GROMACS .gro file of C-alpha atoms in nm:
model
  133
    1UNK     CA    1   2.898   1.908  -1.708
    2UNK     CA    2   3.170   2.133  -1.905
    3UNK     CA    3   2.973   2.152  -2.244
    4UNK     CA    4   2.625   2.233  -2.092
    5UNK     CA    5   2.705   2.291  -1.725
    6UNK     CA    6   2.615   2.663  -1.685
    7UNK     CA    7   2.245   2.830  -1.705
    8UNK     CA    8   2.253   2.970  -2.015
    9UNK     CA    9   2.338   2.664  -2.200
   10UNK     CA   10   2.127   2.418  -2.077
   11UNK     CA   11   1.836   2.731  -2.180
   12UNK     CA   12   1.977   2.674  -2.513
   13UNK     CA   13   1.917   2.355  -2.553
   14UNK     CA   14   1.573   2.336  -2.410
   15UNK     CA   15   1.482   2.629  -2.667
   16UNK     CA   16   1.636   2.435  -2.940
   17UNK     CA   17   1.377   2.083  -2.823
   18UNK     CA   18   1.127   2.358  -2.831
   19UNK     CA   19   1.201   2.457  -3.207
   20UNK     CA   20   1.419   2.740  -3.196
   21UNK     CA   21   1.759   2.735  -3.468
   22UNK     CA   22   1.892   3.056  -3.539
   23UNK     CA   23   2.072   3.275  -3.350
   24UNK     CA   24   1.793   3.578  -3.334
   25UNK     CA   25   1.505   3.298  -3.168
   26UNK     CA   26   1.775   3.199  -2.908
   27UNK     CA   27   1.857   3.601  -2.821
   28UNK     CA   28   1.461   3.708  -2.851
   29UNK     CA   29   1.340   3.365  -2.641
   30UNK     CA   30   1.607   3.409  -2.383
   31UNK     CA   31   1.709   3.779  -2.365
   32UNK     CA   32   2.079   3.698  -2.330
   33UNK     CA   33   2.342   3.899  -2.415
   34UNK     CA   34   2.444   3.882  -2.808
   35UNK     CA   35   2.800   3.790  -2.676
   36UNK     CA   36   2.722   3.569  -2.399
   37UNK     CA   37   2.502   3.378  -2.663
   38UNK     CA   38   2.737   3.361  -2.903
   39UNK     CA   39   2.989   3.188  -2.638
   40UNK     CA   40   2.760   2.971  -2.523
   41UNK     CA   41   2.669   2.836  -2.902
   42UNK     CA   42   3.028   2.803  -2.986
   43UNK     CA   43   3.093   2.604  -2.680
   44UNK     CA   44   2.811   2.376  -2.772
   45UNK     CA   45   2.904   2.333  -3.119
   46UNK     CA   46   3.263   2.277  -2.999
   47UNK     CA   47   3.138   2.068  -2.727
   48UNK     CA   48   2.914   1.833  -3.044
   49UNK     CA   49   2.563   1.946  -2.863
   50UNK     CA   50   2.480   2.188  -3.164
   51UNK     CA   51   2.603   2.188  -3.476
   52UNK     CA   52   2.546   2.455  -3.730
   53UNK     CA   53   2.404   2.410  -4.009
   54UNK     CA   54   2.291   2.612  -4.323
   55UNK     CA   55   1.956   2.750  -4.310
   56UNK     CA   56   1.698   2.522  -4.405
   57UNK     CA   57   1.552   2.801  -4.605
   58UNK     CA   58   1.808   2.865  -4.837
   59UNK     CA   59   1.923   3.181  -4.671
   60UNK     CA   60   2.270   3.307  -4.591
   61UNK     CA   61   2.198   3.209  -4.216
   62UNK     CA   62   2.289   2.945  -4.030
   63UNK     CA   63   2.096   2.748  -3.794
   64UNK     CA   64   2.171   2.552  -3.496
   65UNK     CA   65   2.035   2.187  -3.473
   66UNK     CA   66   2.084   1.909  -3.197
   67UNK     CA   67   2.359   1.677  -3.282
   68UNK     CA   68   2.271   1.314  -3.144
   69UNK     CA   69   2.459   1.354  -2.884
   70UNK     CA   70   2.278   1.675  -2.772
   71UNK     CA   71   1.923   1.481  -2.869
   72UNK     CA   72   2.057   1.245  -2.602
   73UNK     CA   73   1.992   1.481  -2.338
   74UNK     CA   74   1.638   1.498  -2.390
   75UNK     CA   75   1.535   1.322  -2.069
   76UNK     CA   76   1.804   1.577  -1.883
   77UNK     CA   77   1.548   1.891  -2.010
   78UNK     CA   78   1.235   1.648  -1.911
   79UNK     CA   79   1.356   1.582  -1.579
   80UNK     CA   80   1.457   1.988  -1.504
   81UNK     CA   81   1.123   2.108  -1.683
   82UNK     CA   82   0.920   1.847  -1.444
   83UNK     CA   83   1.083   1.934  -1.146
   84UNK     CA   84   1.049   2.318  -1.254
   85UNK     CA   85   0.643   2.254  -1.297
   86UNK     CA   86   0.626   2.060  -0.967
   87UNK     CA   87   0.806   2.293  -0.713
   88UNK     CA   88   0.854   2.667  -0.870
   89UNK     CA   89   0.428   2.694  -0.950
   90UNK     CA   90   0.113   2.791  -0.735
   91UNK     CA   91  -0.179   2.516  -0.815
   92UNK     CA   92  -0.318   2.661  -1.125
   93UNK     CA   93  -0.047   2.917  -1.208
   94UNK     CA   94  -0.031   2.881  -1.643
   95UNK     CA   95   0.292   2.805  -1.730
   96UNK     CA   96   0.412   2.528  -2.020
   97UNK     CA   97   0.424   2.145  -2.017
   98UNK     CA   98   0.542   1.939  -2.229
   99UNK     CA   99   0.270   1.691  -2.463
  100UNK     CA  100   0.299   1.339  -2.610
  101UNK     CA  101   0.239   1.454  -2.975
  102UNK     CA  102   0.051   1.115  -3.062
  103UNK     CA  103  -0.189   1.100  -2.758
  104UNK     CA  104  -0.235   1.459  -2.683
  105UNK     CA  105  -0.175   1.400  -2.298
  106UNK     CA  106   0.101   1.528  -2.075
  107UNK     CA  107   0.423   1.295  -1.994
  108UNK     CA  108   0.397   1.123  -1.704
  109UNK     CA  109   0.680   1.215  -1.410
  110UNK     CA  110   1.038   1.046  -1.502
  111UNK     CA  111   1.136   0.814  -1.260
  112UNK     CA  112   1.478   0.649  -1.173
  113UNK     CA  113   1.480   0.231  -1.235
  114UNK     CA  114   1.662  -0.012  -1.165
  115UNK     CA  115   1.762  -0.268  -1.396
  116UNK     CA  116   1.469  -0.514  -1.282
  117UNK     CA  117   1.231  -0.224  -1.319
  118UNK     CA  118   1.225  -0.129  -0.885
  119UNK     CA  119   1.137   0.269  -0.872
  120UNK     CA  120   1.476   0.421  -0.670
  121UNK     CA  121   1.514   0.671  -0.499
  122UNK     CA  122   1.861   0.897  -0.382
  123UNK     CA  123   1.876   0.626  -0.101
  124UNK     CA  124   1.893   0.327  -0.318
  125UNK     CA  125   2.206   0.388  -0.496
  126UNK     CA  126   2.515   0.429  -0.459
  127UNK     CA  127   2.847   0.566  -0.694
  128UNK     CA  128   3.114   0.289  -0.787
  129UNK     CA  129   3.453   0.465  -0.953
  130UNK     CA  130   3.517   0.275  -1.263
  131UNK     CA  131   3.914   0.312  -1.285
  132UNK     CA  132   4.096   0.308  -1.616
  133UNK     CA  133   4.200  -0.052  -1.731
   0.00000   0.00000   0.00000
C-alpha cells in the first residue's frame, strides 16, 4: 500500500492504463499540482510500479510506463472502476467504461472466486497470518 495507497497514485496508475505516458498528460488529466505529481511519480518509479523511459518519439522528453509490477495492478484498477460505476453514477448518467478490445463489449463484473471456482463474499473468507520461516 505504500507504493499506491494514496489517491493521486491510484489515479496516475489508472491514467497510465488509459494511455497517459508524459508528465503533461498526467497533469492535464488529473489537474494535480506539479509538485504533487512529481512526488507521486517519483514514488511510483522508486516502488517499481512505473519506469521512466526515453520518449517513444525520440524527443528529449521522458515517459512513464507501467512495469510488470504496475501492470499487475490491472485487476485492482478494474475493481475500483467497476465499484465506482456501480455506486456513484445515476442510471443513464454518462461515464467511461472499460471495453474488451477484441469483442467490443463491456467487461463482466469482477468476482472473487475460491480455488474450486465458487463465488466468495467477505463472510466466506478469513485472514491467516504467515509467520517468517
